[in-house]
CSV table of N, CA and C and ligand atoms in Angstrom, one decimal:
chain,number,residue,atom,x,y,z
A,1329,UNK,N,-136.3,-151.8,206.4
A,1329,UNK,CA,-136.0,-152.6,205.2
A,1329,UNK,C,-134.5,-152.5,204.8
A,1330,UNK,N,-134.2,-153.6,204.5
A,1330,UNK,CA,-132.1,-153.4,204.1
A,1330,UNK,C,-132.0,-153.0,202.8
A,1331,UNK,N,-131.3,-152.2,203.2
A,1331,UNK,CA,-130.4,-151.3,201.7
A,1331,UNK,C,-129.8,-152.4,200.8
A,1332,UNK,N,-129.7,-152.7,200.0
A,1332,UNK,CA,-128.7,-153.7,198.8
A,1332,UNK,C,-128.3,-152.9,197.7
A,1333,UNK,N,-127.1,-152.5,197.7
A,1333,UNK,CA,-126.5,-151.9,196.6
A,1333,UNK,C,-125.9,-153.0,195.6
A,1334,UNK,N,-126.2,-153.0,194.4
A,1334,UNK,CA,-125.7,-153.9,193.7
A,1334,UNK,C,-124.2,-152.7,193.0
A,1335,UNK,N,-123.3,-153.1,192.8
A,1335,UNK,CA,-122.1,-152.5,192.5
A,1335,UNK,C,-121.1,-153.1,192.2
A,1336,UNK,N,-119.7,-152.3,191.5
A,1336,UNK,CA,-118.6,-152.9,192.0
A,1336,UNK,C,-117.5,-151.5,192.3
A,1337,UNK,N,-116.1,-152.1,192.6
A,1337,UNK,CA,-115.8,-151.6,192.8
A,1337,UNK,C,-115.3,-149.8,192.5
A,1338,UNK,N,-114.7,-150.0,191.3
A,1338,UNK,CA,-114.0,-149.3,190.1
A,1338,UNK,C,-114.9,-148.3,189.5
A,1339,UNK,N,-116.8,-148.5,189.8
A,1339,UNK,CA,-117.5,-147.5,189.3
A,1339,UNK,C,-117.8,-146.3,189.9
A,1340,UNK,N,-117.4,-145.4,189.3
A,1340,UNK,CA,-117.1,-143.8,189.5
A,1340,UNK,C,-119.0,-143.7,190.3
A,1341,UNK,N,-119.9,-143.9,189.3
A,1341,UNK,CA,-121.0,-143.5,190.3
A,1341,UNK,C,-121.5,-144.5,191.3
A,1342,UNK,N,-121.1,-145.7,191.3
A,1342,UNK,CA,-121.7,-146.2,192.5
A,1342,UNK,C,-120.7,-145.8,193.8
A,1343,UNK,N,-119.6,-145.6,193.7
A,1343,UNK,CA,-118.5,-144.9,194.7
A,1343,UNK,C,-119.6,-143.4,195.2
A,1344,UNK,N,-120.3,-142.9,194.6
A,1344,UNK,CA,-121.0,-141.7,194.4
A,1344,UNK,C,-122.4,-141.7,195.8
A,1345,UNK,N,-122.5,-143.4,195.6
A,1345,UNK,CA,-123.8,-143.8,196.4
A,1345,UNK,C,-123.2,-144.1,197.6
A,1346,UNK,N,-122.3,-145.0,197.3
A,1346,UNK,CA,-121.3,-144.8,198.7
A,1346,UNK,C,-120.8,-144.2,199.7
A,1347,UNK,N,-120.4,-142.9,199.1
A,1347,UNK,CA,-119.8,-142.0,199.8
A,1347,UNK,C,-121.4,-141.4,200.4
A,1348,UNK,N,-122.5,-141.2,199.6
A,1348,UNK,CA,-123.4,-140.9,200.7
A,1348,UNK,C,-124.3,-141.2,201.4
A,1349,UNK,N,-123.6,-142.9,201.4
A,1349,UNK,CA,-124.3,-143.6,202.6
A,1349,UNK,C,-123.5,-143.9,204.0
A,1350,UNK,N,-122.1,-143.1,203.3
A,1350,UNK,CA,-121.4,-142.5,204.4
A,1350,UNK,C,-121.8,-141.6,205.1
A,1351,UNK,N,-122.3,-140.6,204.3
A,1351,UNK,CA,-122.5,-139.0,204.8
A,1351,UNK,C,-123.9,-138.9,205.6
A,1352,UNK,N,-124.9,-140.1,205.5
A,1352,UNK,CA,-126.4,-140.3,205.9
A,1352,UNK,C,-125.8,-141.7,207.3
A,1353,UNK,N,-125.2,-142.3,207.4
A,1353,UNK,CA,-124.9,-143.7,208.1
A,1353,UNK,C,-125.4,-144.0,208.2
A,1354,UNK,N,-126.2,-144.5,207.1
A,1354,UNK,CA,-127.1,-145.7,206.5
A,1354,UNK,C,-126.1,-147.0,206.9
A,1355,UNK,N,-127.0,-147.9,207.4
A,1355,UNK,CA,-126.0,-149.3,207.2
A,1355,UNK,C,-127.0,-149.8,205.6
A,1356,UNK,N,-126.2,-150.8,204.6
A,1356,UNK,CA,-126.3,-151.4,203.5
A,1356,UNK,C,-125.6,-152.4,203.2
A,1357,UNK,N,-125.9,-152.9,202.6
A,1357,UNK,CA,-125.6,-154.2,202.4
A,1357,UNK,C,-125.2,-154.3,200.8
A,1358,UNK,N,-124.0,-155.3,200.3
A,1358,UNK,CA,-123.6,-155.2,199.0
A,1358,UNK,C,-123.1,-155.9,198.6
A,1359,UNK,N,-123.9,-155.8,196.7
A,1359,UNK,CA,-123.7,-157.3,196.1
A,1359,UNK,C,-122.7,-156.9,195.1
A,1360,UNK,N,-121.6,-157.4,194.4
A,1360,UNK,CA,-120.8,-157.2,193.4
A,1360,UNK,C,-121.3,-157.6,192.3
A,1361,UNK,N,-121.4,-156.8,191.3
A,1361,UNK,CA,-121.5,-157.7,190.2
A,1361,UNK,C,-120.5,-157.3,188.8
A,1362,UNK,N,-120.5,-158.0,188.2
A,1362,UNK,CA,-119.7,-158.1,187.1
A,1362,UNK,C,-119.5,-156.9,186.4
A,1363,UNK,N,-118.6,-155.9,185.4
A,1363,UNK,CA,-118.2,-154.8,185.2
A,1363,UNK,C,-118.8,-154.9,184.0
A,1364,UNK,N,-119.1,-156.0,183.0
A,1364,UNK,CA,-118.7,-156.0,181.9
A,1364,UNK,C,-120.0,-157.5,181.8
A,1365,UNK,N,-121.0,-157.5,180.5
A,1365,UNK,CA,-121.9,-158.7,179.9
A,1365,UNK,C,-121.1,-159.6,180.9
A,1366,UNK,N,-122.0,-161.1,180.7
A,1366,UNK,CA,-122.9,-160.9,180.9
A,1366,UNK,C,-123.1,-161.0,182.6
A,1367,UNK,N,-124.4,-160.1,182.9
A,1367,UNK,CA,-124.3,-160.2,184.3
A,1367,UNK,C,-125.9,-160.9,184.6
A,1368,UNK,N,-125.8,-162.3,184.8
A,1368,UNK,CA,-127.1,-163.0,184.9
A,1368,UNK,C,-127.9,-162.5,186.3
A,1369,UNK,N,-127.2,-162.3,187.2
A,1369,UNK,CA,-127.4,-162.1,188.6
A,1369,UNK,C,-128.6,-160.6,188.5
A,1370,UNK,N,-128.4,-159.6,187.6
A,1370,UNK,CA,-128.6,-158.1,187.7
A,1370,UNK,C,-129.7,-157.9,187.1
A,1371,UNK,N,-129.4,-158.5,185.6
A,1371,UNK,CA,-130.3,-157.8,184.6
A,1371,UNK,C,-132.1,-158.6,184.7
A,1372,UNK,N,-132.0,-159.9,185.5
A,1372,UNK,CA,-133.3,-160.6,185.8
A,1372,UNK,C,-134.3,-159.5,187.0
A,1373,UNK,N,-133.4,-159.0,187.6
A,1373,UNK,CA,-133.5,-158.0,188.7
A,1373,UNK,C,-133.8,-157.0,188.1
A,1374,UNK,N,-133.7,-156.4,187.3
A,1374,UNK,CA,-133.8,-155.1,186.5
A,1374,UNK,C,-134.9,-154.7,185.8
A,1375,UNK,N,-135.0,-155.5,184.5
A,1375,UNK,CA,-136.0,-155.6,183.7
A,1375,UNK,C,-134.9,-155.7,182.2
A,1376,UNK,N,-133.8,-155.5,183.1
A,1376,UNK,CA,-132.7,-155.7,181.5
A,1376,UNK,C,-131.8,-154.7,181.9
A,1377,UNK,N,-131.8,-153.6,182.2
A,1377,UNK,CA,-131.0,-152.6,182.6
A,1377,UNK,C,-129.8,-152.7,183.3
A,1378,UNK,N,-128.4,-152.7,182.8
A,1378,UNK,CA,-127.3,-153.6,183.3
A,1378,UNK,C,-126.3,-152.5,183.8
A,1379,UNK,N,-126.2,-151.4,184.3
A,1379,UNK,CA,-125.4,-150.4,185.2
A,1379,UNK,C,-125.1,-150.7,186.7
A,1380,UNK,N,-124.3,-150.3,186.4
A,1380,UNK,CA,-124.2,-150.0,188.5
A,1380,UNK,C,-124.5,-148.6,188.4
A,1381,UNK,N,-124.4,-148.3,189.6
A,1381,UNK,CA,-125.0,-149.0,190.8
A,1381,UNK,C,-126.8,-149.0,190.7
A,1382,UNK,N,-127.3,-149.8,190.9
A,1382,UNK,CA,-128.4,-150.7,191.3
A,1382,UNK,C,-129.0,-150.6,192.9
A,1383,UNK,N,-130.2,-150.1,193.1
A,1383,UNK,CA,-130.2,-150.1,194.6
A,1383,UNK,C,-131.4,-151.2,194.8
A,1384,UNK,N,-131.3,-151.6,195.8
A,1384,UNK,CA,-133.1,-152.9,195.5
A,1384,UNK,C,-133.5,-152.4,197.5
A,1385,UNK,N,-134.4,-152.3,197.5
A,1385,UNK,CA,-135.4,-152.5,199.0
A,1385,UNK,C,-136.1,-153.3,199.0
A,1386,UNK,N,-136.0,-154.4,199.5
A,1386,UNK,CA,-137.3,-155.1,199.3
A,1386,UNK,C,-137.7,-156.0,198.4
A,1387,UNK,N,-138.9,-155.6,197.5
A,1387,UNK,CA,-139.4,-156.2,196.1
A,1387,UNK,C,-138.6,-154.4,195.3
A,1388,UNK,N,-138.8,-153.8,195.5
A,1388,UNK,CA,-138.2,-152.4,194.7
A,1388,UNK,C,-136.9,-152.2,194.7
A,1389,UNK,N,-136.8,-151.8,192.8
A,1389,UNK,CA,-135.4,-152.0,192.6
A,1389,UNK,C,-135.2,-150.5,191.8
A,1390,UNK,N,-133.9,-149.6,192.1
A,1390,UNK,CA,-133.9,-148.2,192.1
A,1390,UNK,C,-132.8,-148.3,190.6
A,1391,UNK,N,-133.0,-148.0,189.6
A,1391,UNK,CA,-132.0,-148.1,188.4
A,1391,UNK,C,-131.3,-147.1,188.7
A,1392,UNK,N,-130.1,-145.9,188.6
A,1392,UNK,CA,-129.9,-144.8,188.1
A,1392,UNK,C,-129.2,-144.3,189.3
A,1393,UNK,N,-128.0,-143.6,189.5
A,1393,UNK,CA,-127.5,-143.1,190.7
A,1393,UNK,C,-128.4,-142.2,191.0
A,1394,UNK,N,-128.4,-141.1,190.3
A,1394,UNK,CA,-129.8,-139.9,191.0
A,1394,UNK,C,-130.9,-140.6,191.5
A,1395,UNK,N,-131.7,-141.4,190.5
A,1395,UNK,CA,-132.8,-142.1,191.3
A,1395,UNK,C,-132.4,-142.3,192.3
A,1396,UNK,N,-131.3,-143.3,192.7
A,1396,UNK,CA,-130.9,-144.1,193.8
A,1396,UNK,C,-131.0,-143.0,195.3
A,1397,UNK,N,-130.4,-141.7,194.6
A,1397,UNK,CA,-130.0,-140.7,195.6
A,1397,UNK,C,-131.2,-139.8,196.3
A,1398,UNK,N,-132.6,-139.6,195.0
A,1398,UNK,CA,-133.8,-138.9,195.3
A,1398,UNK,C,-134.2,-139.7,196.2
A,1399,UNK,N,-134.5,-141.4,196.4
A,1399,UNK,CA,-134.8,-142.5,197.3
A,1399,UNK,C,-134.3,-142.1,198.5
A,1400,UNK,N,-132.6,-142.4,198.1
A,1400,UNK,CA,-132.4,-142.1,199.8
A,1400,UNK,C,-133.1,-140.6,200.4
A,1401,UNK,N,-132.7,-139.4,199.6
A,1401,UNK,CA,-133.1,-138.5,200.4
A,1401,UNK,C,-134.4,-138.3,201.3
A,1402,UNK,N,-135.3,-139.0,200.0
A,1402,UNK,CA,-136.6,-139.2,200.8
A,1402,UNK,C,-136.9,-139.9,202.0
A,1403,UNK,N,-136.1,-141.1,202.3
A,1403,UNK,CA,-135.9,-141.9,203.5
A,1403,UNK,C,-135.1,-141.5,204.8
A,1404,UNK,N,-134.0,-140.5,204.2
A,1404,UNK,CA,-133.3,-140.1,205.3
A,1404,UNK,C,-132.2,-139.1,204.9
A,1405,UNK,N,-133.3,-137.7,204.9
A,1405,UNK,CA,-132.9,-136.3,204.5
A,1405,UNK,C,-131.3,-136.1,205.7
A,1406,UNK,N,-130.8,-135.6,204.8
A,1406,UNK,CA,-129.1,-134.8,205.9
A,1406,UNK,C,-130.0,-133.9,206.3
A,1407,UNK,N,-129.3,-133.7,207.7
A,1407,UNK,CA,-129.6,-132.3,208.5
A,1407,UNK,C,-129.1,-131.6,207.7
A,1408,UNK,N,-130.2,-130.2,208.6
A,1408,UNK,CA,-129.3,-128.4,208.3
A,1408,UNK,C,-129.2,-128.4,206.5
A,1409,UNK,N,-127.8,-127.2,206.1
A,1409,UNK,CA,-128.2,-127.2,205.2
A,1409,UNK,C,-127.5,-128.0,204.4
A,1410,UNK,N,-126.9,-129.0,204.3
A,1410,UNK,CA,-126.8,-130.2,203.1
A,1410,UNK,C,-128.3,-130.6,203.0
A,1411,UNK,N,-129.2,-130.6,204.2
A,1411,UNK,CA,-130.1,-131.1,203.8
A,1411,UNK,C,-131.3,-130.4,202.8
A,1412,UNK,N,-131.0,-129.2,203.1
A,1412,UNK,CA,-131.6,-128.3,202.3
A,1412,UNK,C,-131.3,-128.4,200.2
A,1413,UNK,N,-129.8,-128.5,200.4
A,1413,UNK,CA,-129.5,-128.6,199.2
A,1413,UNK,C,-129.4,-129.8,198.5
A,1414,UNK,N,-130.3,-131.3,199.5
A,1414,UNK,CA,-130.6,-132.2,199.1
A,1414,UNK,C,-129.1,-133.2,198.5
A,1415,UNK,N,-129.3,-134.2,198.5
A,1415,UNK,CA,-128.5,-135.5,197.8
A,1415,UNK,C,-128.3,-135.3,196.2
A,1416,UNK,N,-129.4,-134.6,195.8
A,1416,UNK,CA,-129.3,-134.7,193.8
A,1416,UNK,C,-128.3,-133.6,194.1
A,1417,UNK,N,-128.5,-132.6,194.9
A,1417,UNK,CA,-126.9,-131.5,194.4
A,1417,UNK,C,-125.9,-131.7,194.7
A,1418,UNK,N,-125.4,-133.3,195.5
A,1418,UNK,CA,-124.3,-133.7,196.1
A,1418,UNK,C,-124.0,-134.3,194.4
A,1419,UNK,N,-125.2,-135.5,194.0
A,1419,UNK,CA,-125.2,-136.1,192.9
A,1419,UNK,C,-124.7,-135.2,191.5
A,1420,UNK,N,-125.3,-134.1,191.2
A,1420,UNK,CA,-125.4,-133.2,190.8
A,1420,UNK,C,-123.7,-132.4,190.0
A,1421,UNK,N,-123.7,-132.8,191.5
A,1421,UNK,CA,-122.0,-132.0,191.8
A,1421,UNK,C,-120.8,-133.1,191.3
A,1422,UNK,N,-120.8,-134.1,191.8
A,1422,UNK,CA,-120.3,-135.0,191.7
A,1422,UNK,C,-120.0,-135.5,190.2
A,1423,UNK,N,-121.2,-135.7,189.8
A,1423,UNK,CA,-121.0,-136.2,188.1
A,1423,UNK,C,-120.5,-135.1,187.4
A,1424,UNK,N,-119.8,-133.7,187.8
A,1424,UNK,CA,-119.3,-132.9,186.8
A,1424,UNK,C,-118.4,-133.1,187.4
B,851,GSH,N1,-126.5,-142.7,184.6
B,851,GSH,C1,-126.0,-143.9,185.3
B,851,GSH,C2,-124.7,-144.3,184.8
B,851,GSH,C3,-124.2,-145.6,185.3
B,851,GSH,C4,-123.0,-146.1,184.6
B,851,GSH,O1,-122.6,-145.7,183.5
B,851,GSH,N2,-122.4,-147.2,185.2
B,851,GSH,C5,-121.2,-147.8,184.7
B,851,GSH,C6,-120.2,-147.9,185.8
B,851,GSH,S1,-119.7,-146.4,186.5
B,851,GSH,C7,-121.5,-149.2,184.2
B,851,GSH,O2,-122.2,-149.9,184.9
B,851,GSH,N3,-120.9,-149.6,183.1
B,851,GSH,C8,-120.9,-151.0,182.7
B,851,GSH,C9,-121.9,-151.3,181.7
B,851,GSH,O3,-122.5,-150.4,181.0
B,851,GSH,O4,-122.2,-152.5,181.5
B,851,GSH,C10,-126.0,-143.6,186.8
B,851,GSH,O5,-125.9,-142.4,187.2
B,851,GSH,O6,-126.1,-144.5,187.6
């Protein structure tokens, strides 16, 4: 099922999802959307919920960079031990 990150550039945490869909080589796919109201494209998608980054699979749509990150992990854990210390402590780390 294809990754769709809804994002844009400039946002500190969807850069956050990025970088570890670098670190997993995930291929993804990516929609831009607006920084700033109104974003018609997102919030119909959402249930209202207007942040990046936005992750969607499918019919399932992931709100929240952690969420976004517990998802992937679950899909496709890092080896050894990053993998041990999981994606929320990359997440974790990152947001401080
Ligand atoms: N807790 C959220 C924070 C997301 C967030 O604050 N996103 C900012 C960009 S980095 C945003 O979308 N701001 C625009 C807005 O609030 O409309 C997460 O971890 O994903």
């Amino acid at each position: 099922m294809d990754l769709i990150l809804h994002h844009y550039d400039a946002s500190p945490f969807s850069e956050k999802v990025r970088i570890v869909f670098g670190m997993t080589g995930q291929a993804w796919s990516s929609v831009i959307t607006p920084n700033i109201m109104p974003k018609p494209d997102l919030t119909p998608l959402t249930g209202g919920y207007r942040r990046a980054p936005v992750l969607q699979i499918g019919a399932d749509i992931y709100c929240d960079s952690m969420v976004i990150l517990d998802e992937l992990q679950r899909r496709a854990p890092l080896p050894g031990d990053r993998g041990l210390a999981g994606l929320r402590g990359i997440g974790l780390w990152a947001d401080r």
